[in-house]
JSON list of C-alpha atoms in Angstrom, two decimals:
[
{"chain": "A", "resi": 291, "resn": "MET", "atom": "CA", "xyz": [17.63, -9.61, -28.66]},
{"chain": "A", "resi": 292, "resn": "PRO", "atom": "CA", "xyz": [18.25, -13.37, -28.87]},
{"chain": "A", "resi": 293, "resn": "GLU", "atom": "CA", "xyz": [15.26, -15.70, -28.51]},
{"chain": "A", "resi": 294, "resn": "ILE", "atom": "CA", "xyz": [15.70, -17.74, -25.33]},
{"chain": "A", "resi": 295, "resn": "SER", "atom": "CA", "xyz": [13.31, -20.30, -23.91]},
{"chain": "A", "resi": 296, "resn": "TYR", "atom": "CA", "xyz": [13.94, -22.51, -20.90]},
{"chain": "A", "resi": 297, "resn": "PRO", "atom": "CA", "xyz": [11.79, -25.60, -20.35]},
{"chain": "A", "resi": 298, "resn": "LYS", "atom": "CA", "xyz": [9.32, -25.54, -17.47]},
{"chain": "A", "resi": 299, "resn": "GLU", "atom": "CA", "xyz": [11.40, -28.14, -15.62]},
{"chain": "A", "resi": 300, "resn": "VAL", "atom": "CA", "xyz": [14.34, -25.72, -15.50]},
{"chain": "A", "resi": 301, "resn": "ILE", "atom": "CA", "xyz": [12.07, -22.96, -14.18]},
{"chain": "A", "resi": 302, "resn": "ARG", "atom": "CA", "xyz": [10.80, -25.39, -11.53]},
{"chain": "A", "resi": 303, "resn": "ASP", "atom": "CA", "xyz": [14.37, -26.16, -10.45]},
{"chain": "A", "resi": 304, "resn": "LEU", "atom": "CA", "xyz": [15.08, -22.41, -10.42]},
{"chain": "A", "resi": 305, "resn": "ILE", "atom": "CA", "xyz": [12.13, -21.80, -8.07]},
{"chain": "A", "resi": 306, "resn": "GLU", "atom": "CA", "xyz": [13.07, -24.72, -5.83]},
{"chain": "A", "resi": 307, "resn": "GLY", "atom": "CA", "xyz": [16.74, -23.69, -5.62]},
{"chain": "A", "resi": 308, "resn": "LYS", "atom": "CA", "xyz": [18.06, -26.85, -7.28]},
{"chain": "A", "resi": 309, "resn": "LEU", "atom": "CA", "xyz": [20.12, -25.34, -10.11]},
{"chain": "A", "resi": 310, "resn": "PRO", "atom": "CA", "xyz": [23.93, -25.29, -10.00]},
{"chain": "A", "resi": 311, "resn": "TRP", "atom": "CA", "xyz": [25.37, -21.80, -9.56]},
{"chain": "A", "resi": 312, "resn": "ASN", "atom": "CA", "xyz": [26.76, -21.42, -13.10]},
{"chain": "A", "resi": 313, "resn": "GLN", "atom": "CA", "xyz": [23.36, -22.23, -14.67]},
{"chain": "A", "resi": 314, "resn": "LEU", "atom": "CA", "xyz": [21.50, -20.09, -12.13]},
{"chain": "A", "resi": 315, "resn": "LYS", "atom": "CA", "xyz": [23.77, -17.10, -12.80]},
{"chain": "A", "resi": 316, "resn": "SER", "atom": "CA", "xyz": [23.32, -17.50, -16.55]},
{"chain": "A", "resi": 317, "resn": "ILE", "atom": "CA", "xyz": [19.52, -17.53, -16.25]},
{"chain": "A", "resi": 318, "resn": "ILE", "atom": "CA", "xyz": [19.35, -14.61, -13.82]},
{"chain": "A", "resi": 319, "resn": "SER", "atom": "CA", "xyz": [21.74, -12.36, -15.72]},
{"chain": "A", "resi": 320, "resn": "GLY", "atom": "CA", "xyz": [20.67, -13.32, -19.24]},
{"chain": "A", "resi": 321, "resn": "TYR", "atom": "CA", "xyz": [17.75, -12.30, -21.44]},
{"chain": "A", "resi": 322, "resn": "LYS", "atom": "CA", "xyz": [14.37, -13.43, -20.16]},
{"chain": "A", "resi": 323, "resn": "ASP", "atom": "CA", "xyz": [12.23, -15.74, -22.23]},
{"chain": "A", "resi": 324, "resn": "ASN", "atom": "CA", "xyz": [8.93, -14.18, -23.30]},
{"chain": "A", "resi": 325, "resn": "ASP", "atom": "CA", "xyz": [6.88, -16.91, -21.65]},
{"chain": "A", "resi": 326, "resn": "ARG", "atom": "CA", "xyz": [8.83, -16.96, -18.35]},
{"chain": "A", "resi": 327, "resn": "PHE", "atom": "CA", "xyz": [5.93, -15.58, -16.32]},
{"chain": "A", "resi": 328, "resn": "ASP", "atom": "CA", "xyz": [3.54, -18.21, -17.73]},
{"chain": "A", "resi": 329, "resn": "LYS", "atom": "CA", "xyz": [5.95, -21.04, -16.93]},
{"chain": "A", "resi": 330, "resn": "TYR", "atom": "CA", "xyz": [6.55, -19.62, -13.47]},
{"chain": "A", "resi": 331, "resn": "VAL", "atom": "CA", "xyz": [2.82, -19.47, -12.71]},
{"chain": "A", "resi": 332, "resn": "ALA", "atom": "CA", "xyz": [2.29, -22.96, -14.20]},
{"chain": "A", "resi": 333, "resn": "VAL", "atom": "CA", "xyz": [4.91, -24.38, -11.83]},
{"chain": "A", "resi": 334, "resn": "LEU", "atom": "CA", "xyz": [3.28, -22.63, -8.86]},
{"chain": "A", "resi": 335, "resn": "GLN", "atom": "CA", "xyz": [-0.17, -23.85, -9.95]},
{"chain": "A", "resi": 336, "resn": "GLU", "atom": "CA", "xyz": [1.05, -27.46, -9.90]},
{"chain": "A", "resi": 337, "resn": "LYS", "atom": "CA", "xyz": [2.28, -27.06, -6.31]},
{"chain": "A", "resi": 338, "resn": "VAL", "atom": "CA", "xyz": [-1.03, -25.95, -4.75]},
{"chain": "A", "resi": 339, "resn": "PRO", "atom": "CA", "xyz": [-3.92, -28.31, -3.87]},
{"chain": "A", "resi": 340, "resn": "TRP", "atom": "CA", "xyz": [-6.70, -26.05, -5.19]},
{"chain": "A", "resi": 341, "resn": "GLN", "atom": "CA", "xyz": [-7.98, -25.24, -8.69]},
{"chain": "A", "resi": 342, "resn": "GLU", "atom": "CA", "xyz": [-8.41, -21.43, -8.72]},
{"chain": "A", "resi": 343, "resn": "ARG", "atom": "CA", "xyz": [-6.23, -19.76, -11.32]},
{"chain": "A", "resi": 344, "resn": "ILE", "atom": "CA", "xyz": [-3.16, -17.99, -9.92]},
{"chain": "A", "resi": 345, "resn": "LEU", "atom": "CA", "xyz": [-2.98, -14.47, -11.31]},
{"chain": "A", "resi": 346, "resn": "LEU", "atom": "CA", "xyz": [0.10, -13.35, -9.39]},
{"chain": "A", "resi": 347, "resn": "PRO", "atom": "CA", "xyz": [2.20, -14.70, -6.51]},
{"chain": "A", "resi": 348, "resn": "LEU", "atom": "CA", "xyz": [2.56, -12.36, -3.52]},
{"chain": "A", "resi": 349, "resn": "THR", "atom": "CA", "xyz": [4.96, -14.39, -1.35]},
{"chain": "A", "resi": 350, "resn": "ASP", "atom": "CA", "xyz": [6.22, -17.97, -1.22]},
{"chain": "A", "resi": 351, "resn": "GLU", "atom": "CA", "xyz": [2.87, -19.03, 0.28]},
{"chain": "A", "resi": 352, "resn": "LEU", "atom": "CA", "xyz": [0.36, -16.34, -0.80]},
{"chain": "A", "resi": 353, "resn": "TYR", "atom": "CA", "xyz": [-1.22, -15.84, -4.20]},
{"chain": "A", "resi": 354, "resn": "ILE", "atom": "CA", "xyz": [-3.74, -13.57, -5.85]},
{"chain": "A", "resi": 355, "resn": "VAL", "atom": "CA", "xyz": [-6.20, -15.94, -7.53]},
{"chain": "A", "resi": 356, "resn": "GLN", "atom": "CA", "xyz": [-9.30, -15.66, -9.70]},
{"chain": "A", "resi": 357, "resn": "LYS", "atom": "CA", "xyz": [-12.31, -17.08, -7.85]},
{"chain": "A", "resi": 358, "resn": "GLY", "atom": "CA", "xyz": [-15.38, -16.64, -10.02]},
{"chain": "A", "resi": 359, "resn": "LYS", "atom": "CA", "xyz": [-15.54, -12.90, -10.66]},
{"chain": "A", "resi": 360, "resn": "GLU", "atom": "CA", "xyz": [-13.50, -12.13, -7.54]},
{"chain": "A", "resi": 361, "resn": "ARG", "atom": "CA", "xyz": [-9.76, -11.75, -7.13]},
{"chain": "A", "resi": 362, "resn": "ILE", "atom": "CA", "xyz": [-8.73, -12.91, -3.70]},
{"chain": "A", "resi": 363, "resn": "VAL", "atom": "CA", "xyz": [-5.59, -13.61, -1.69]},
{"chain": "A", "resi": 364, "resn": "LYS", "atom": "CA", "xyz": [-5.22, -17.31, -0.98]},
{"chain": "A", "resi": 365, "resn": "CYS", "atom": "CA", "xyz": [-2.65, -19.25, 1.03]},
{"chain": "A", "resi": 366, "resn": "SER", "atom": "CA", "xyz": [-1.04, -22.38, -0.38]},
{"chain": "A", "resi": 367, "resn": "CYS", "atom": "CA", "xyz": [-3.04, -24.36, 2.21]},
{"chain": "A", "resi": 368, "resn": "GLY", "atom": "CA", "xyz": [-6.32, -23.05, 0.75]},
{"chain": "A", "resi": 369, "resn": "TYR", "atom": "CA", "xyz": [-7.20, -20.43, 3.38]},
{"chain": "A", "resi": 370, "resn": "GLU", "atom": "CA", "xyz": [-8.80, -17.38, 1.76]},
{"chain": "A", "resi": 371, "resn": "PHE", "atom": "CA", "xyz": [-8.02, -13.85, 2.99]},
{"chain": "A", "resi": 372, "resn": "GLY", "atom": "CA", "xyz": [-10.58, -12.13, 0.76]},
{"chain": "A", "resi": 373, "resn": "ASP", "atom": "CA", "xyz": [-10.38, -9.32, -1.79]},
{"chain": "A", "resi": 374, "resn": "TYR", "atom": "CA", "xyz": [-6.76, -8.71, -2.83]},
{"chain": "A", "resi": 375, "resn": "ARG", "atom": "CA", "xyz": [-7.32, -4.95, -2.57]},
{"chain": "A", "resi": 376, "resn": "GLU", "atom": "CA", "xyz": [-7.74, -5.34, 1.22]},
{"chain": "A", "resi": 377, "resn": "ASN", "atom": "CA", "xyz": [-4.53, -5.74, 3.19]},
{"chain": "A", "resi": 378, "resn": "TRP", "atom": "CA", "xyz": [-4.41, -9.49, 3.90]},
{"chain": "A", "resi": 379, "resn": "LYS", "atom": "CA", "xyz": [-2.48, -8.81, 7.13]},
{"chain": "A", "resi": 380, "resn": "LEU", "atom": "CA", "xyz": [-5.68, -7.45, 8.69]},
{"chain": "A", "resi": 381, "resn": "LYS", "atom": "CA", "xyz": [-7.09, -11.00, 8.54]},
{"chain": "A", "resi": 382, "resn": "ALA", "atom": "CA", "xyz": [-3.94, -12.86, 9.61]},
{"chain": "A", "resi": 383, "resn": "LEU", "atom": "CA", "xyz": [-3.07, -14.12, 13.07]},
{"chain": "A", "resi": 384, "resn": "ILE", "atom": "CA", "xyz": [-0.51, -11.73, 14.54]},
{"chain": "A", "resi": 385, "resn": "HIS", "atom": "CA", "xyz": [2.06, -12.36, 17.25]},
{"chain": "A", "resi": 386, "resn": "VAL", "atom": "CA", "xyz": [3.68, -9.16, 18.52]},
{"chain": "A", "resi": 387, "resn": "ARG", "atom": "CA", "xyz": [7.17, -9.21, 20.04]},
{"chain": "A", "resi": 388, "resn": "ASP", "atom": "CA", "xyz": [7.75, -6.01, 21.99]},
{"chain": "A", "resi": 389, "resn": "THR", "atom": "CA", "xyz": [9.81, -7.03, 25.00]},
{"chain": "A", "resi": 390, "resn": "GLU", "atom": "CA", "xyz": [13.51, -7.71, 25.48]},
{"chain": "A", "resi": 391, "resn": "ALA", "atom": "CA", "xyz": [12.82, -11.35, 26.38]},
{"chain": "A", "resi": 392, "resn": "GLU", "atom": "CA", "xyz": [10.66, -12.01, 23.30]},
{"chain": "A", "resi": 393, "resn": "LEU", "atom": "CA", "xyz": [13.20, -10.45, 20.95]},
{"chain": "A", "resi": 394, "resn": "ASP", "atom": "CA", "xyz": [16.04, -12.40, 22.63]},
{"chain": "A", "resi": 395, "resn": "GLU", "atom": "CA", "xyz": [14.29, -15.62, 21.53]},
{"chain": "A", "resi": 396, "resn": "ILE", "atom": "CA", "xyz": [15.16, -14.92, 17.89]},
{"chain": "A", "resi": 397, "resn": "TYR", "atom": "CA", "xyz": [17.79, -12.16, 17.79]},
{"chain": "A", "resi": 398, "resn": "PRO", "atom": "CA", "xyz": [21.31, -12.38, 19.20]},
{"chain": "A", "resi": 399, "resn": "TYR", "atom": "CA", "xyz": [22.65, -9.26, 20.88]},
{"chain": "A", "resi": 400, "resn": "PRO", "atom": "CA", "xyz": [23.44, -6.63, 19.54]},
{"chain": "A", "resi": 401, "resn": "SER", "atom": "CA", "xyz": [21.56, -7.06, 16.24]},
{"chain": "A", "resi": 402, "resn": "LYS", "atom": "CA", "xyz": [18.02, -7.07, 17.63]},
{"chain": "A", "resi": 403, "resn": "PRO", "atom": "CA", "xyz": [15.58, -4.16, 17.32]},
{"chain": "A", "resi": 404, "resn": "GLU", "atom": "CA", "xyz": [15.29, -1.80, 20.29]},
{"chain": "A", "resi": 405, "resn": "PRO", "atom": "CA", "xyz": [12.08, -2.78, 22.14]},
{"chain": "A", "resi": 406, "resn": "GLY", "atom": "CA", "xyz": [11.65, 0.76, 23.46]},
{"chain": "A", "resi": 407, "resn": "TYR", "atom": "CA", "xyz": [11.21, 2.10, 19.94]},
{"chain": "A", "resi": 408, "resn": "CYS", "atom": "CA", "xyz": [9.46, -0.57, 17.91]},
{"chain": "A", "resi": 409, "resn": "GLU", "atom": "CA", "xyz": [7.65, -3.88, 17.86]},
{"chain": "A", "resi": 410, "resn": "MET", "atom": "CA", "xyz": [7.98, -6.94, 15.67]},
{"chain": "A", "resi": 411, "resn": "ARG", "atom": "CA", "xyz": [4.76, -8.28, 14.15]},
{"chain": "A", "resi": 412, "resn": "GLU", "atom": "CA", "xyz": [4.73, -11.87, 12.94]},
{"chain": "A", "resi": 413, "resn": "HIS", "atom": "CA", "xyz": [1.84, -12.67, 10.58]},
{"chain": "A", "resi": 414, "resn": "TYR", "atom": "CA", "xyz": [0.53, -16.24, 10.43]},
{"chain": "A", "resi": 415, "resn": "CYS", "atom": "CA", "xyz": [-2.07, -17.99, 8.29]},
{"chain": "A", "resi": 416, "resn": "PRO", "atom": "CA", "xyz": [-5.23, -18.82, 10.31]},
{"chain": "A", "resi": 417, "resn": "GLY", "atom": "CA", "xyz": [-5.67, -21.95, 8.18]},
{"chain": "A", "resi": 418, "resn": "CYS", "atom": "CA", "xyz": [-2.31, -23.72, 8.49]},
{"chain": "A", "resi": 419, "resn": "GLY", "atom": "CA", "xyz": [-0.28, -21.59, 10.92]},
{"chain": "A", "resi": 420, "resn": "ILE", "atom": "CA", "xyz": [2.62, -20.95, 8.54]},
{"chain": "A", "resi": 421, "resn": "GLN", "atom": "CA", "xyz": [4.50, -17.69, 9.06]},
{"chain": "A", "resi": 422, "resn": "LEU", "atom": "CA", "xyz": [3.77, -15.42, 6.10]},
{"chain": "A", "resi": 423, "resn": "GLU", "atom": "CA", "xyz": [5.48, -12.12, 6.86]},
{"chain": "A", "resi": 424, "resn": "VAL", "atom": "CA", "xyz": [7.35, -10.21, 9.58]},
{"chain": "A", "resi": 425, "resn": "ASP", "atom": "CA", "xyz": [7.30, -6.43, 10.01]},
{"chain": "A", "resi": 426, "resn": "THR", "atom": "CA", "xyz": [9.33, -4.34, 12.44]},
{"chain": "A", "resi": 427, "resn": "VAL", "atom": "CA", "xyz": [7.54, -1.03, 12.92]},
{"chain": "A", "resi": 428, "resn": "PRO", "atom": "CA", "xyz": [7.09, 1.77, 15.48]},
{"chain": "A", "resi": 429, "resn": "PHE", "atom": "CA", "xyz": [4.35, 1.24, 18.09]},
{"chain": "A", "resi": 430, "resn": "GLY", "atom": "CA", "xyz": [0.89, 2.00, 16.71]},
{"chain": "A", "resi": 431, "resn": "TYR", "atom": "CA", "xyz": [2.04, 2.00, 13.11]},
{"chain": "A", "resi": 432, "resn": "PRO", "atom": "CA", "xyz": [-0.70, 0.85, 10.67]},
{"chain": "A", "resi": 433, "resn": "ALA", "atom": "CA", "xyz": [-0.46, -2.62, 9.15]},
{"chain": "A", "resi": 434, "resn": "VAL", "atom": "CA", "xyz": [2.02, -2.39, 6.27]},
{"chain": "A", "resi": 435, "resn": "PHE", "atom": "CA", "xyz": [0.36, -3.12, 2.92]},
{"chain": "A", "resi": 436, "resn": "ASP", "atom": "CA", "xyz": [3.39, -4.52, 1.08]},
{"chain": "A", "resi": 437, "resn": "PHE", "atom": "CA", "xyz": [2.06, -4.83, -2.43]},
{"chain": "A", "resi": 438, "resn": "LEU", "atom": "CA", "xyz": [-1.11, -3.77, -4.23]},
{"chain": "A", "resi": 439, "resn": "PRO", "atom": "CA", "xyz": [-0.59, -4.62, -7.90]},
{"chain": "A", "resi": 440, "resn": "ASP", "atom": "CA", "xyz": [-2.62, -3.11, -10.73]},
{"chain": "A", "resi": 441, "resn": "LEU", "atom": "CA", "xyz": [-3.53, -6.48, -12.22]},
{"chain": "A", "resi": 442, "resn": "ASP", "atom": "CA", "xyz": [-5.63, -5.12, -15.07]},
{"chain": "A", "resi": 443, "resn": "THR", "atom": "CA", "xyz": [-2.79, -2.93, -16.34]},
{"chain": "A", "resi": 444, "resn": "PHE", "atom": "CA", "xyz": [-0.25, -5.73, -15.91]},
{"chain": "A", "resi": 445, "resn": "TYR", "atom": "CA", "xyz": [-2.31, -8.25, -17.87]},
{"chain": "A", "resi": 446, "resn": "ARG", "atom": "CA", "xyz": [-3.52, -5.76, -20.50]},
{"chain": "A", "resi": 447, "resn": "ASP", "atom": "CA", "xyz": [-0.37, -3.70, -21.15]},
{"chain": "A", "resi": 448, "resn": "TRP", "atom": "CA", "xyz": [2.45, -6.06, -20.25]},
{"chain": "A", "resi": 449, "resn": "LEU", "atom": "CA", "xyz": [1.15, -9.55, -21.02]},
{"chain": "A", "resi": 450, "resn": "ARG", "atom": "CA", "xyz": [-1.17, -8.33, -23.83]},
{"chain": "A", "resi": 451, "resn": "ARG", "atom": "CA", "xyz": [-4.10, -10.47, -22.67]},
{"chain": "A", "resi": 452, "resn": "PRO", "atom": "CA", "xyz": [-6.65, -8.55, -20.58]},
{"chain": "A", "resi": 453, "resn": "LEU", "atom": "CA", "xyz": [-8.44, -10.29, -17.73]},
{"chain": "A", "resi": 454, "resn": "ASP", "atom": "CA", "xyz": [-12.12, -11.14, -18.24]},
{"chain": "A", "resi": 455, "resn": "THR", "atom": "CA", "xyz": [-13.38, -8.72, -15.61]},
{"chain": "A", "resi": 456, "resn": "LYS", "atom": "CA", "xyz": [-12.05, -5.28, -14.71]},
{"chain": "A", "resi": 457, "resn": "LEU", "atom": "CA", "xyz": [-11.84, -4.15, -11.08]},
{"chain": "A", "resi": 458, "resn": "GLU", "atom": "CA", "xyz": [-11.23, -0.68, -9.72]},
{"chain": "A", "resi": 459, "resn": "PHE", "atom": "CA", "xyz": [-7.59, -0.34, -8.72]},
{"chain": "A", "resi": 460, "resn": "THR", "atom": "CA", "xyz": [-7.87, 1.02, -5.19]},
{"chain": "A", "resi": 461, "resn": "ASP", "atom": "CA", "xyz": [-6.87, 0.16, -1.63]},
{"chain": "A", "resi": 462, "resn": "LEU", "atom": "CA", "xyz": [-9.99, -1.14, 0.17]},
{"chain": "A", "resi": 463, "resn": "SER", "atom": "CA", "xyz": [-8.31, -1.69, 3.56]},
{"chain": "A", "resi": 464, "resn": "TYR", "atom": "CA", "xyz": [-9.84, 1.45, 5.06]},
{"chain": "A", "resi": 465, "resn": "GLU", "atom": "CA", "xyz": [-13.32, 0.35, 3.96]},
{"chain": "A", "resi": 466, "resn": "LEU", "atom": "CA", "xyz": [-12.74, -2.99, 5.68]},
{"chain": "A", "resi": 467, "resn": "THR", "atom": "CA", "xyz": [-11.67, -1.43, 9.00]},
{"chain": "A", "resi": 468, "resn": "ARG", "atom": "CA", "xyz": [-14.52, 1.10, 8.80]},
{"chain": "A", "resi": 469, "resn": "ARG", "atom": "CA", "xyz": [-16.99, -1.78, 8.34]},
{"chain": "A", "resi": 470, "resn": "TRP", "atom": "CA", "xyz": [-15.48, -3.58, 11.35]},
{"chain": "A", "resi": 471, "resn": "SER", "atom": "CA", "xyz": [-15.80, -0.39, 13.41]},
{"chain": "A", "resi": 472, "resn": "ALA", "atom": "CA", "xyz": [-19.48, -0.02, 12.49]},
{"chain": "A", "resi": 473, "resn": "GLU", "atom": "CA", "xyz": [-20.12, -3.69, 13.33]},
{"chain": "A", "resi": 474, "resn": "GLY", "atom": "CA", "xyz": [-18.34, -3.22, 16.67]},
{"chain": "A", "resi": 475, "resn": "ARG", "atom": "CA", "xyz": [-20.46, -0.18, 17.57]},
{"chain": "A", "resi": 476, "resn": "GLU", "atom": "CA", "xyz": [-23.63, -2.06, 16.63]},
{"chain": "A", "resi": 477, "resn": "SER", "atom": "CA", "xyz": [-22.58, -5.02, 18.77]},
{"chain": "A", "resi": 478, "resn": "ILE", "atom": "CA", "xyz": [-21.92, -2.71, 21.76]},
{"chain": "A", "resi": 479, "resn": "LYS", "atom": "CA", "xyz": [-25.36, -1.10, 21.34]},
{"chain": "A", "resi": 480, "resn": "LYS", "atom": "CA", "xyz": [-27.04, -4.53, 21.36]},
{"chain": "A", "resi": 481, "resn": "THR", "atom": "CA", "xyz": [-25.08, -5.57, 24.46]},
{"chain": "A", "resi": 482, "resn": "ASP", "atom": "CA", "xyz": [-26.02, -2.31, 26.26]},
{"chain": "A", "resi": 483, "resn": "THR", "atom": "CA", "xyz": [-29.69, -2.75, 25.34]},
{"chain": "A", "resi": 484, "resn": "LYS", "atom": "CA", "xyz": [-29.72, -6.31, 26.71]},
{"chain": "A", "resi": 485, "resn": "ALA", "atom": "CA", "xyz": [-28.01, -5.16, 29.93]},
{"chain": "A", "resi": 486, "resn": "ARG", "atom": "CA", "xyz": [-30.61, -2.39, 30.45]},
{"chain": "A", "resi": 487, "resn": "ARG", "atom": "CA", "xyz": [-33.46, -4.85, 29.93]},
{"chain": "A", "resi": 488, "resn": "ARG", "atom": "CA", "xyz": [-31.98, -7.20, 32.53]},
{"chain": "A", "resi": 489, "resn": "LYS", "atom": "CA", "xyz": [-31.73, -4.34, 35.04]},
{"chain": "A", "resi": 490, "resn": "LYS", "atom": "CA", "xyz": [-35.41, -3.49, 34.54]},
{"chain": "A", "resi": 491, "resn": "VAL", "atom": "CA", "xyz": [-36.39, -7.09, 35.26]}
]
């Protein structure tokens, strides 16, 4: 396999869509340089206003970063969604389009989803308001967890440089919603107790 290495500036232009088609095609279809991932992350790191180390990009605006001993999802604006093993969409602002009129705003007939069968969920960052993701799902469908990477395996087995701390590779979204449910029940109990006390007075 031939040794190929593109300068970081070329990788930056690749990310930003500035390369001419013939060069772009050559890079995409050719052998990948061994340090491509490092250059890619370095370019992304230069674009964000915060210092936490990017471990892996999730979308154009979301990253898994190392914050102390934690690995969290962070928006390019700096808003933090928490542990990367919890579905970040559970902490996003969500606008649901489930009527003909709402879908007509963005979809021309006849290509729009059928509002009688599904809804469109638009996920926005609570920090900056940028749209992060859109899902079209049946009514009542759980929040789609797009990507839960095994970071320890990726860094240890693929990049050959293990991360400093090891975390259990598991989906923690259910634990998060269970905690919210318990907090909600506790809040209702407190409200009921206060209401009963007022009645006695």
